[in-house]
Each structure stands twice: as structure tokens, then as C-alpha cells.
PDB file of C-alpha atoms in Angstrom:
ATOM      1  CA  SER D   1      -8.867 -10.877   5.358  1.00  0.00           C
ATOM      2  CA  ALA D   2      -8.933  -9.200   1.926  1.00  0.00           C
ATOM      3  CA  VAL D   3      -7.864 -10.678  -1.284  1.00  0.00           C
ATOM      4  CA  ILE D   4      -5.655  -8.431  -3.144  1.00  0.00           C
ATOM      5  CA  SER D   5      -4.538  -9.570  -6.760  1.00  0.00           C
ATOM      6  CA  GLN D   6      -1.428  -7.499  -8.818  1.00  0.00           C
ATOM      7  CA  LYS D   7      -0.597  -7.744 -12.184  1.00  0.00           C
ATOM      8  CA  PRO D   8       2.066  -8.051 -13.573  1.00  0.00           C
ATOM      9  CA  SER D   9       3.811 -10.209 -10.710  1.00  0.00           C
ATOM     10  CA  ARG D  10       7.229  -9.447 -12.627  1.00  0.00           C
ATOM     11  CA  ASP D  11       8.674  -7.585 -15.403  1.00  0.00           C
ATOM     12  CA  ILE D  12      11.853  -6.743 -16.982  1.00  0.00           C
ATOM     13  CA  CYS D  13      11.771  -3.080 -18.577  1.00  0.00           C
ATOM     14  CA  GLN D  14      14.007  -0.739 -20.502  1.00  0.00           C
ATOM     15  CA  ARG D  15      15.705   2.286 -19.268  1.00  0.00           C
ATOM     16  CA  GLY D  16      13.034   5.301 -19.800  1.00  0.00           C
ATOM     17  CA  THR D  17       9.920   3.332 -20.295  1.00  0.00           C
ATOM     18  CA  SER D  18       7.003   3.089 -18.325  1.00  0.00           C
ATOM     19  CA  LEU D  19       4.862   0.252 -16.733  1.00  0.00           C
ATOM     20  CA  THR D  20       1.817   0.385 -15.043  1.00  0.00           C
ATOM     21  CA  ILE D  21       0.947  -2.174 -11.970  1.00  0.00           C
ATOM     22  CA  GLN D  22      -2.656  -2.903 -11.374  1.00  0.00           C
ATOM     23  CA  CYS D  23      -4.348  -3.862  -7.962  1.00  0.00           C
ATOM     24  CA  GLN D  24      -7.662  -5.187  -7.507  1.00  0.00           C
ATOM     25  CA  VAL D  25      -9.092  -6.426  -4.075  1.00  0.00           C
ATOM     26  CA  ASP D  26     -11.699  -8.872  -3.757  1.00  0.00           C
ATOM     27  CA  SER D  27     -13.919  -6.497  -1.526  1.00  0.00           C
ATOM     28  CA  GLN D  28     -14.700  -2.808  -0.778  1.00  0.00           C
ATOM     29  CA  VAL D  29     -12.040  -1.609   1.793  1.00  0.00           C
ATOM     30  CA  THR D  30     -11.122   1.829   3.012  1.00  0.00           C
ATOM     31  CA  MET D  31      -7.744   2.224   2.383  1.00  0.00           C
ATOM     32  CA  MET D  32      -5.444   1.527  -0.560  1.00  0.00           C
ATOM     33  CA  PHE D  33      -1.506   2.150  -0.443  1.00  0.00           C
ATOM     34  CA  TRP D  34       1.778   1.417  -2.436  1.00  0.00           C
ATOM     35  CA  TYR D  35       4.452   0.572  -0.795  1.00  0.00           C
ATOM     36  CA  ARG D  36       8.030  -0.152  -2.381  1.00  0.00           C
ATOM     37  CA  GLN D  37      10.642  -2.989  -1.020  1.00  0.00           C
ATOM     38  CA  GLN D  38      14.081  -2.601  -2.131  1.00  0.00           C
ATOM     39  CA  PRO D  39      16.312  -5.339  -2.397  1.00  0.00           C
ATOM     40  CA  GLY D  40      17.167  -6.305   1.347  1.00  0.00           C
ATOM     41  CA  GLN D  41      15.210  -3.217   2.660  1.00  0.00           C
ATOM     42  CA  SER D  42      11.973  -2.783   4.533  1.00  0.00           C
ATOM     43  CA  LEU D  43       8.768  -1.685   3.104  1.00  0.00           C
ATOM     44  CA  THR D  44       8.468   1.872   2.362  1.00  0.00           C
ATOM     45  CA  LEU D  45       5.449   3.893   1.768  1.00  0.00           C
ATOM     46  CA  ILE D  46       5.072   5.641  -1.583  1.00  0.00           C
ATOM     47  CA  ALA D  47       1.562   6.998  -1.414  1.00  0.00           C
ATOM     48  CA  THR D  48      -1.896   6.691  -0.233  1.00  0.00           C
ATOM     49  CA  ALA D  49      -4.137   6.066  -3.306  1.00  0.00           C
ATOM     50  CA  ASN D  50      -7.346   7.986  -2.669  1.00  0.00           C
ATOM     51  CA  GLN D  51     -10.565   6.971  -4.289  1.00  0.00           C
ATOM     52  CA  GLY D  52     -11.453   9.907  -6.913  1.00  0.00           C
ATOM     53  CA  SER D  53      -8.910  11.973  -5.932  1.00  0.00           C
ATOM     54  CA  GLU D  54      -5.222  12.640  -6.347  1.00  0.00           C
ATOM     55  CA  ALA D  55      -3.072  10.465  -4.136  1.00  0.00           C
ATOM     56  CA  THR D  56      -1.113  11.386  -1.104  1.00  0.00           C
ATOM     57  CA  TYR D  57       2.631  10.871  -1.745  1.00  0.00           C
ATOM     58  CA  GLU D  58       5.305  10.583   1.179  1.00  0.00           C
ATOM     59  CA  SER D  59       8.423  12.550   1.276  1.00  0.00           C
ATOM     60  CA  GLY D  60      10.438  11.913  -1.614  1.00  0.00           C
ATOM     61  CA  PHE D  61       7.801  10.349  -3.725  1.00  0.00           C
ATOM     62  CA  VAL D  62       6.366  12.650  -6.522  1.00  0.00           C
ATOM     63  CA  ILE D  63       3.712  12.220  -8.700  1.00  0.00           C
ATOM     64  CA  ASP D  64       5.160  12.940 -11.950  1.00  0.00           C
ATOM     65  CA  LYS D  65       7.333   9.848 -11.279  1.00  0.00           C
ATOM     66  CA  PHE D  66       4.713   7.759  -9.488  1.00  0.00           C
ATOM     67  CA  PRO D  67       1.047   8.435 -10.931  1.00  0.00           C
ATOM     68  CA  ILE D  68      -1.445   6.644  -8.859  1.00  0.00           C
ATOM     69  CA  SER D  69      -5.346   6.184  -9.584  1.00  0.00           C
ATOM     70  CA  ARG D  70      -8.321   4.737  -7.774  1.00  0.00           C
ATOM     71  CA  PRO D  71     -11.196   5.076  -9.658  1.00  0.00           C
ATOM     72  CA  ASN D  72     -13.418   2.921  -7.115  1.00  0.00           C
ATOM     73  CA  LEU D  73     -13.206   1.326  -4.256  1.00  0.00           C
ATOM     74  CA  THR D  74     -11.448  -1.839  -5.246  1.00  0.00           C
ATOM     75  CA  PHE D  75      -9.125  -1.042  -7.749  1.00  0.00           C
ATOM     76  CA  SER D  76      -5.924   1.105  -8.299  1.00  0.00           C
ATOM     77  CA  THR D  77      -2.838   1.551 -10.401  1.00  0.00           C
ATOM     78  CA  LEU D  78       0.491   2.687  -9.606  1.00  0.00           C
ATOM     79  CA  THR D  79       2.877   3.735 -12.819  1.00  0.00           C
ATOM     80  CA  VAL D  80       6.415   3.937 -12.436  1.00  0.00           C
ATOM     81  CA  SER D  81       7.206   6.472 -14.887  1.00  0.00           C
ATOM     82  CA  ASN D  82      10.785   7.399 -17.005  1.00  0.00           C
ATOM     83  CA  MET D  83      12.441   4.351 -15.081  1.00  0.00           C
ATOM     84  CA  SER D  84      16.217   3.813 -14.357  1.00  0.00           C
ATOM     85  CA  PRO D  85      18.065   0.891 -12.691  1.00  0.00           C
ATOM     86  CA  GLU D  86      17.260   2.843  -9.408  1.00  0.00           C
ATOM     87  CA  ASP D  87      13.789   1.847  -9.716  1.00  0.00           C
ATOM     88  CA  SER D  88      14.038  -1.961  -9.881  1.00  0.00           C
ATOM     89  CA  SER D  89      12.070  -3.082  -6.647  1.00  0.00           C
ATOM     90  CA  ILE D  90       9.280  -4.780  -5.373  1.00  0.00           C
ATOM     91  CA  TYR D  91       6.209  -2.554  -5.405  1.00  0.00           C
ATOM     92  CA  LEU D  92       3.087  -3.767  -2.964  1.00  0.00           C
ATOM     93  CA  CYS D  93      -0.628  -2.760  -3.235  1.00  0.00           C
ATOM     94  CA  SER D  94      -1.847  -2.795   0.142  1.00  0.00           C
ATOM     95  CA  ALA D  95      -5.496  -2.514   1.600  1.00  0.00           C
ATOM     96  CA  ASN D  96      -7.561  -2.374   4.997  1.00  0.00           C
ATOM     97  CA  LYS D  97     -10.592  -2.525   6.127  1.00  0.00           C
ATOM     98  CA  ASN D  98     -12.542  -1.104   8.873  1.00  0.00           C
ATOM     99  CA  THR D  99     -10.633  -3.772  11.009  1.00  0.00           C
ATOM    100  CA  GLY D 100      -7.494  -1.892  10.721  1.00  0.00           C
ATOM    101  CA  GLU D 101      -5.632  -4.595   9.818  1.00  0.00           C
ATOM    102  CA  LEU D 102      -3.617  -4.044   6.388  1.00  0.00           C
ATOM    103  CA  PHE D 103      -3.086  -6.882   3.925  1.00  0.00           C
ATOM    104  CA  PHE D 104      -1.012  -7.259   0.992  1.00  0.00           C
ATOM    105  CA  GLY D 105      -0.673  -8.307  -2.692  1.00  0.00           C
ATOM    106  CA  GLU D 106       1.648 -10.707  -3.516  1.00  0.00           C
ATOM    107  CA  GLY D 107       3.507  -7.611  -5.109  1.00  0.00           C
ATOM    108  CA  SER D 108       5.136  -6.947  -8.608  1.00  0.00           C
ATOM    109  CA  ARG D 109       8.906  -7.496  -9.280  1.00  0.00           C
ATOM    110  CA  LEU D 110      10.365  -4.831 -11.599  1.00  0.00           C
ATOM    111  CA  THR D 111      13.948  -5.113 -12.937  1.00  0.00           C
ATOM    112  CA  VAL D 112      14.813  -1.825 -14.872  1.00  0.00           C
ATOM    113  CA  LEU D 113      17.916  -2.397 -17.691  1.00  0.00           C
TER     114      LEU D 113
ATOM    115  CA  GLN C   1       8.720   8.785   7.200  1.00  0.00           C
ATOM    116  CA  LYS C   2       7.982   7.977  10.539  1.00  0.00           C
ATOM    117  CA  GLU C   3      11.001   6.301  12.683  1.00  0.00           C
ATOM    118  CA  VAL C   4      10.361   2.684  13.403  1.00  0.00           C
ATOM    119  CA  GLU C   5      13.252   0.657  14.642  1.00  0.00           C
ATOM    120  CA  GLN C   6      14.475  -3.175  14.689  1.00  0.00           C
ATOM    121  CA  ASN C   7      17.279  -5.063  15.442  1.00  0.00           C
ATOM    122  CA  SER C   8      18.226  -6.384  12.242  1.00  0.00           C
ATOM    123  CA  GLY C   9      19.445  -9.460  13.263  1.00  0.00           C
ATOM    124  CA  PRO C  10      20.173 -12.221  12.075  1.00  0.00           C
ATOM    125  CA  LEU C  11      18.617 -13.602  15.360  1.00  0.00           C
ATOM    126  CA  SER C  12      19.328 -17.189  15.426  1.00  0.00           C
ATOM    127  CA  VAL C  13      17.478 -19.586  18.363  1.00  0.00           C
ATOM    128  CA  PRO C  14      17.518 -23.467  18.969  1.00  0.00           C
ATOM    129  CA  GLU C  15      14.114 -25.301  17.856  1.00  0.00           C
ATOM    130  CA  GLY C  16      11.957 -25.238  20.482  1.00  0.00           C
ATOM    131  CA  ALA C  17      13.342 -21.800  22.393  1.00  0.00           C
ATOM    132  CA  ILE C  18      11.803 -18.608  22.552  1.00  0.00           C
ATOM    133  CA  ALA C  19      12.436 -15.881  20.276  1.00  0.00           C
ATOM    134  CA  SER C  20      12.477 -12.328  21.364  1.00  0.00           C
ATOM    135  CA  LEU C  21      11.909  -9.739  18.911  1.00  0.00           C
ATOM    136  CA  ASN C  22      11.700  -5.882  19.712  1.00  0.00           C
ATOM    137  CA  CYS C  23      10.701  -2.320  18.191  1.00  0.00           C
ATOM    138  CA  THR C  24      11.050   1.338  19.527  1.00  0.00           C
ATOM    139  CA  TYR C  25       9.083   3.922  17.464  1.00  0.00           C
ATOM    140  CA  SER C  26       9.490   7.809  17.617  1.00  0.00           C
ATOM    141  CA  ASP C  27       5.890   9.129  17.294  1.00  0.00           C
ATOM    142  CA  ARG C  28       3.998   9.087  20.726  1.00  0.00           C
ATOM    143  CA  VAL C  29       0.510   9.405  18.968  1.00  0.00           C
ATOM    144  CA  SER C  30       0.925   6.142  17.092  1.00  0.00           C
ATOM    145  CA  GLN C  31      -2.126   4.209  17.905  1.00  0.00           C
ATOM    146  CA  SER C  32      -1.961   0.731  16.802  1.00  0.00           C
ATOM    147  CA  PHE C  33       0.645  -1.556  16.238  1.00  0.00           C
ATOM    148  CA  PHE C  34       0.939  -5.007  14.136  1.00  0.00           C
ATOM    149  CA  TRP C  35       3.732  -7.638  13.537  1.00  0.00           C
ATOM    150  CA  TYR C  36       4.087  -8.675   9.982  1.00  0.00           C
ATOM    151  CA  ARG C  37       5.970 -12.016   8.909  1.00  0.00           C
ATOM    152  CA  GLN C  38       7.547 -12.550   5.593  1.00  0.00           C
ATOM    153  CA  TYR C  39       9.055 -15.141   3.943  1.00  0.00           C
ATOM    154  CA  SER C  40      11.893 -14.864   1.808  1.00  0.00           C
ATOM    155  CA  GLY C  41      10.321 -13.808  -1.966  1.00  0.00           C
ATOM    156  CA  LYS C  42       6.619 -13.524  -0.470  1.00  0.00           C
ATOM    157  CA  SER C  43       4.721 -10.462   0.689  1.00  0.00           C
ATOM    158  CA  PRO C  44       4.072  -9.779   4.511  1.00  0.00           C
ATOM    159  CA  GLU C  45       1.397 -11.766   6.200  1.00  0.00           C
ATOM    160  CA  LEU C  46      -0.014 -10.164   9.398  1.00  0.00           C
ATOM    161  CA  ILE C  47       0.944 -12.239  12.594  1.00  0.00           C
ATOM    162  CA  MET C  48      -1.062 -10.073  15.493  1.00  0.00           C
ATOM    163  CA  SER C  49      -2.153  -6.548  16.705  1.00  0.00           C
ATOM    164  CA  ILE C  50      -1.977  -4.757  19.451  1.00  0.00           C
ATOM    165  CA  TYR C  51      -4.040  -1.442  20.486  1.00  0.00           C
ATOM    166  CA  SER C  52      -3.375  -1.406  24.560  1.00  0.00           C
ATOM    167  CA  ASN C  53      -0.606  -1.499  26.916  1.00  0.00           C
ATOM    168  CA  GLY C  54      -0.005  -5.021  28.369  1.00  0.00           C
ATOM    169  CA  ASP C  55       0.131  -8.582  26.650  1.00  0.00           C
ATOM    170  CA  LYS C  56      -1.761 -10.018  23.995  1.00  0.00           C
ATOM    171  CA  GLU C  57      -1.215 -13.817  23.763  1.00  0.00           C
ATOM    172  CA  ASP C  58      -2.257 -15.898  20.244  1.00  0.00           C
ATOM    173  CA  GLY C  59      -1.400 -19.349  20.378  1.00  0.00           C
ATOM    174  CA  ARG C  60       2.327 -19.220  20.388  1.00  0.00           C
ATOM    175  CA  PHE C  61       3.194 -15.465  19.860  1.00  0.00           C
ATOM    176  CA  THR C  62       2.740 -13.023  22.729  1.00  0.00           C
ATOM    177  CA  ALA C  63       2.880  -9.078  21.723  1.00  0.00           C
ATOM    178  CA  GLN C  64       3.707  -6.483  24.341  1.00  0.00           C
ATOM    179  CA  LEU C  65       3.289  -3.117  24.088  1.00  0.00           C
ATOM    180  CA  ASN C  66       4.624   0.135  26.531  1.00  0.00           C
ATOM    181  CA  LYS C  67       3.313   3.146  24.931  1.00  0.00           C
ATOM    182  CA  ALA C  68       5.219   5.232  27.506  1.00  0.00           C
ATOM    183  CA  SER C  69       8.680   3.706  26.676  1.00  0.00           C
ATOM    184  CA  GLN C  70       7.624   3.566  22.849  1.00  0.00           C
ATOM    185  CA  TYR C  71       7.989  -0.068  22.433  1.00  0.00           C
ATOM    186  CA  VAL C  72       6.258  -2.908  21.152  1.00  0.00           C
ATOM    187  CA  SER C  73       8.069  -6.543  21.088  1.00  0.00           C
ATOM    188  CA  LEU C  74       6.810 -10.224  19.922  1.00  0.00           C
ATOM    189  CA  LEU C  75       7.617 -13.374  21.535  1.00  0.00           C
ATOM    190  CA  ILE C  76       7.871 -16.708  19.605  1.00  0.00           C
ATOM    191  CA  ARG C  77       7.236 -19.821  21.988  1.00  0.00           C
ATOM    192  CA  ASP C  78       8.274 -23.064  21.083  1.00  0.00           C
ATOM    193  CA  SER C  79       9.842 -21.703  18.055  1.00  0.00           C
ATOM    194  CA  GLN C  80       9.941 -23.811  15.081  1.00  0.00           C
ATOM    195  CA  PRO C  81      12.128 -23.976  11.965  1.00  0.00           C
ATOM    196  CA  SER C  82       8.968 -22.977  10.266  1.00  0.00           C
ATOM    197  CA  ASP C  83       9.232 -19.827  12.181  1.00  0.00           C
ATOM    198  CA  SER C  84      12.413 -19.013  10.015  1.00  0.00           C
ATOM    199  CA  ALA C  85      11.616 -15.261   8.383  1.00  0.00           C
ATOM    200  CA  THR C  86      12.175 -11.528   8.834  1.00  0.00           C
ATOM    201  CA  TYR C  87       9.790 -10.116  10.992  1.00  0.00           C
ATOM    202  CA  LEU C  88       8.379  -6.654  10.411  1.00  0.00           C
ATOM    203  CA  CYS C  89       6.944  -4.266  12.964  1.00  0.00           C
ATOM    204  CA  ALA C  90       4.272  -2.107  11.898  1.00  0.00           C
ATOM    205  CA  VAL C  91       3.235   1.161  13.650  1.00  0.00           C
ATOM    206  CA  VAL C  92       0.128   2.910  12.812  1.00  0.00           C
ATOM    207  CA  THR C  93      -0.357   7.009  12.563  1.00  0.00           C
ATOM    208  CA  GLY C  94      -3.298   8.192  11.609  1.00  0.00           C
ATOM    209  CA  ASN C  95      -4.349   6.105   8.678  1.00  0.00           C
ATOM    210  CA  GLN C  96      -0.757   4.898   7.209  1.00  0.00           C
ATOM    211  CA  PHE C  97       1.334   2.148   8.484  1.00  0.00           C
ATOM    212  CA  TYR C  98       4.944   2.695   8.791  1.00  0.00           C
ATOM    213  CA  PHE C  99       7.490  -0.259   8.794  1.00  0.00           C
ATOM    214  CA  GLY C 100      10.675  -1.343  10.428  1.00  0.00           C
ATOM    215  CA  THR C 101      13.725  -2.583   8.687  1.00  0.00           C
ATOM    216  CA  GLY C 102      12.934  -5.929  10.116  1.00  0.00           C
ATOM    217  CA  THR C 103      14.568  -8.761  12.124  1.00  0.00           C
ATOM    218  CA  SER C 104      15.587 -12.005  10.282  1.00  0.00           C
ATOM    219  CA  LEU C 105      14.990 -14.853  12.516  1.00  0.00           C
ATOM    220  CA  THR C 106      16.325 -18.418  11.927  1.00  0.00           C
ATOM    221  CA  VAL C 107      15.401 -21.631  13.885  1.00  0.00           C
ATOM    222  CA  ILE C 108      18.031 -24.321  14.223  1.00  0.00           C
ATOM    223  CA  PRO C 109      16.799 -27.703  13.834  1.00  0.00           C
TER     224      PRO C 109
END
């Protein structure tokens, strides 16, 4: 398995501000992804974080709102920009290795007031 | 997003019984299938993977896959109260994982 560390684990933010979530993996992985899990809901894929290039976003998610970086194989960031209460959610970093299995960080619980 | 459907439940079973969780998916080219368990307030943890048609057993867990019917299931034998959680079905298309809405399972002592 891969150990995935995320920070912050939780935060309370004001409307209109931006927050950057960091994700560090303990070993080299092939793919990194960002998911959102809204209260009582399942996981929705936001984007695939590509090393050294622009992320690949799913339908309904755009780079201006959720800019993502992945400067190397073990680190990625997700920024939630110009936040509104609708962005209140858990944001999960995930990664997989050549085994194909997907592992998750502990998540970042974001509350927007 | 790809369609991955699960019965939301809640599903309640008595301790020691078999819990049966079901999942259907829409994309015929999906290649890999996973079951995750998520306790309240925690991130998902991997239980099992299955790639080929048929059954795969791991301890008290058995995953079943039928690609022709686009159906995957998870059986939990001898259910324990500690199995109470939400179970998420994940389907892989290309390199991306798509999750179902999850089935909430409660095992009653």
C-alpha cells in the first residue's frame, strides 16, 4: 500500500477565499487523483493530477475553480478557489501504483461560511 | 462520470449472517473492479479487487463478477458488528476509478 498524507485535515474558510490542500505520497506512484465527497454522498472524481503538465478534469470541474499541480511523482496540490458554501465537502487525494489498487489519504474536511 | 449503481440501503443483517452487496455499471469496457469499506468520518479502505469473471474469495469476503451482465457483488460471511460501514463499489475505465453511491450496512449484534 501507499501511505498518503494530506493537509490540512480540516479548515473553516470564508466565502470568496481560496484554500490549497497538499498531498504527499510515501513512494513513487503512477497516478494521482483528487476526489470530492459531499455529506452523505459517494466520491466524485474531480481530476487526474498529471506530473509536470496540466491536470485532466472531469465534466463539471474546471481549472479556474480547482487548479491542480503535480511537480513530481509524490506530491500534488489542489486549490479550491473563490469558495462558496457549496464547496463545503471532504476532498480526498488518492494514488495508485502498478498494482492497480487505489489508496486514499485521510481527507481534508472543508467548511465554507 | 461513468454510471456505477448500488442499492443505497440501509441494509441490516444479524450478526453471523451473510450480507450481500450489489453493484451494476454502465461502461462495457471497464476492466477492473474494487470494493471499498468506509467507516463514518474516515476515508475509504480497499477490501478486494476482482478482474475476471467468477468468484474471488478472501477470508470472509467473496467478490463475484459477471461482465456480460455488468454486475459485481460482494458477500460477507459471518457478518460482525465491526463490518458495519458503507461499502463502495469502484469500477475502473482506462486509468480512472468511478465509485457507486455506496451501500450502508448495519450488522446487528
